[in-house]
Amino acid sequence: MNLTPASELSLRELSTLFSRSFEDYFVQVPDSPFLFDARMRSEHISLADSRIARVGGEPVGLVLIARRGRMSRVAAMGIVPAYRNRKLGGAILGPLMEESRARGDTRMVLEVIEQNTPAVKLYERLGFQRVRRLVGFVGTPAPEPATLEEVEPVECARLLPEGLPWQLAPPTVAGLAVPVRAFRLGPAVAVLGDLSAPTLALRAIAVEPQVRGKGAGSKLLRALASVHPGKPLSVSVIVPEGPCERFFLRAGLTSPRLSQQEMAHFA
């Protein structure tokens, strides 16, 4: 097995390999160059630092590495079904951890589905430590009509606190582009995924600091439910347990079965 830069493959080839590497996984990944490109841009994935795993020249897996400042993130690591259970995971990720240290990163982070016990154990063997548990939500808030103002996602990003997981962090939200849309109701702003999808994907929600805890966020969720009647609202499994979790539960959403562990390796 050898590793080559992901930048050697076309966007089309990367999208297909990405999808194949997550076949029969807990969460299915569509083969969509458009979505793959959007993810790279918003999450700051570096194809020069990402790697393709090859056996006999054939691509059998990939690791996507994102970078911000002196921190890097394993945005995804997958292996095609025919080459799983061959202990390739550590052989793939180990060299990338060395590259991260060599370029001066102080931390490498990742998220792993908590129910994926072999993957959690692999990362722990490599020295990653559990940081916090991440959860998601789904449900339909009680609708309450209100007039929404469409704004740019950066308006939400400016209101988000520091210390959020990578996919919820201000730089990620600020980098989201069409078909993602953002809407404001008073001091609250929400960012949504493709509005034509059967489920309303809430990418982020934030409230101006001086009025947090006074119901503005919940009111915005109810307004969105009114504008999109019958559509369930979903939040990816990237929300830290704690105050954010309680906000969604109070709004009438429930947590699905899957959860994630955010893990970190410190240089």
PDB file of N, CA, C and O in Angstrom, residues 144-146 185 215-224:
ATOM      1  N   GLU A 144     -45.088  28.852  13.596  1.00  0.00           N
ATOM      2  CA  GLU A 144     -45.529  30.168  14.048  1.00  0.00           C
ATOM      3  C   GLU A 144     -45.160  31.179  12.969  1.00  0.00           C
ATOM      4  O   GLU A 144     -43.986  31.477  12.780  1.00  0.00           O
ATOM      5  N   PRO A 145     -46.128  31.697  12.221  1.00  0.00           N
ATOM      6  CA  PRO A 145     -45.820  32.590  11.097  1.00  0.00           C
ATOM      7  C   PRO A 145     -45.036  33.825  11.531  1.00  0.00           C
ATOM      8  O   PRO A 145     -45.269  34.401  12.598  1.00  0.00           O
ATOM      9  N   ALA A 146     -44.100  34.217  10.684  1.00  0.00           N
ATOM     10  CA  ALA A 146     -43.310  35.430  10.896  1.00  0.00           C
ATOM     11  C   ALA A 146     -42.634  35.778   9.574  1.00  0.00           C
ATOM     12  O   ALA A 146     -42.465  34.922   8.704  1.00  0.00           O
ATOM     13  N   LEU A 185     -34.497  36.455  11.676  1.00  0.00           N
ATOM     14  CA  LEU A 185     -35.716  36.917  12.323  1.00  0.00           C
ATOM     15  C   LEU A 185     -35.281  37.671  13.569  1.00  0.00           C
ATOM     16  O   LEU A 185     -34.887  37.067  14.568  1.00  0.00           O
ATOM     17  N   GLY A 215     -35.507  33.199  23.891  1.00  0.00           N
ATOM     18  CA  GLY A 215     -36.492  32.618  22.986  1.00  0.00           C
ATOM     19  C   GLY A 215     -36.392  33.018  21.534  1.00  0.00           C
ATOM     20  O   GLY A 215     -37.195  32.563  20.710  1.00  0.00           O
ATOM     21  N   ALA A 216     -35.404  33.837  21.157  1.00  0.00           N
ATOM     22  CA  ALA A 216     -35.306  34.295  19.769  1.00  0.00           C
ATOM     23  C   ALA A 216     -35.001  33.144  18.822  1.00  0.00           C
ATOM     24  O   ALA A 216     -35.542  33.071  17.712  1.00  0.00           O
ATOM     25  N   GLY A 217     -34.115  32.240  19.228  1.00  0.00           N
ATOM     26  CA  GLY A 217     -33.771  31.111  18.378  1.00  0.00           C
ATOM     27  C   GLY A 217     -34.947  30.182  18.166  1.00  0.00           C
ATOM     28  O   GLY A 217     -35.204  29.724  17.040  1.00  0.00           O
ATOM     29  N   SER A 218     -35.681  29.887  19.235  1.00  0.00           N
ATOM     30  CA  SER A 218     -36.853  29.019  19.121  1.00  0.00           C
ATOM     31  C   SER A 218     -37.925  29.644  18.228  1.00  0.00           C
ATOM     32  O   SER A 218     -38.580  28.954  17.437  1.00  0.00           O
ATOM     33  N   LYS A 219     -38.085  30.948  18.338  1.00  0.00           N
ATOM     34  CA  LYS A 219     -39.053  31.637  17.492  1.00  0.00           C
ATOM     35  C   LYS A 219     -38.680  31.521  16.027  1.00  0.00           C
ATOM     36  O   LYS A 219     -39.540  31.333  15.157  1.00  0.00           O
ATOM     37  N   LEU A 220     -37.386  31.600  15.730  1.00  0.00           N
ATOM     38  CA  LEU A 220     -36.928  31.446  14.349  1.00  0.00           C
ATOM     39  C   LEU A 220     -37.207  30.038  13.838  1.00  0.00           C
ATOM     40  O   LEU A 220     -37.636  29.848  12.687  1.00  0.00           O
ATOM     41  N   LEU A 221     -36.978  29.020  14.663  1.00  0.00           N
ATOM     42  CA  LEU A 221     -37.277  27.650  14.245  1.00  0.00           C
ATOM     43  C   LEU A 221     -38.756  27.481  13.936  1.00  0.00           C
ATOM     44  O   LEU A 221     -39.135  26.820  12.954  1.00  0.00           O
ATOM     45  N   ARG A 222     -39.606  28.078  14.753  1.00  0.00           N
ATOM     46  CA  ARG A 222     -41.058  27.965  14.510  1.00  0.00           C
ATOM     47  C   ARG A 222     -41.450  28.691  13.223  1.00  0.00           C
ATOM     48  O   ARG A 222     -42.339  28.248  12.484  1.00  0.00           O
ATOM     49  N   ALA A 223     -40.781  29.805  12.943  1.00  0.00           N
ATOM     50  CA  ALA A 223     -41.061  30.539  11.705  1.00  0.00           C
ATOM     51  C   ALA A 223     -40.644  29.720  10.490  1.00  0.00           C
ATOM     52  O   ALA A 223     -41.341  29.691   9.468  1.00  0.00           O
ATOM     53  N   LEU A 224     -39.518  29.051  10.579  1.00  0.00           N
ATOM     54  CA  LEU A 224     -39.062  28.202   9.472  1.00  0.00           C
ATOM     55  C   LEU A 224     -40.035  27.053   9.246  1.00  0.00           C
ATOM     56  O   LEU A 224     -40.315  26.672   8.097  1.00  0.00           O
TER      57      LEU A 224
END
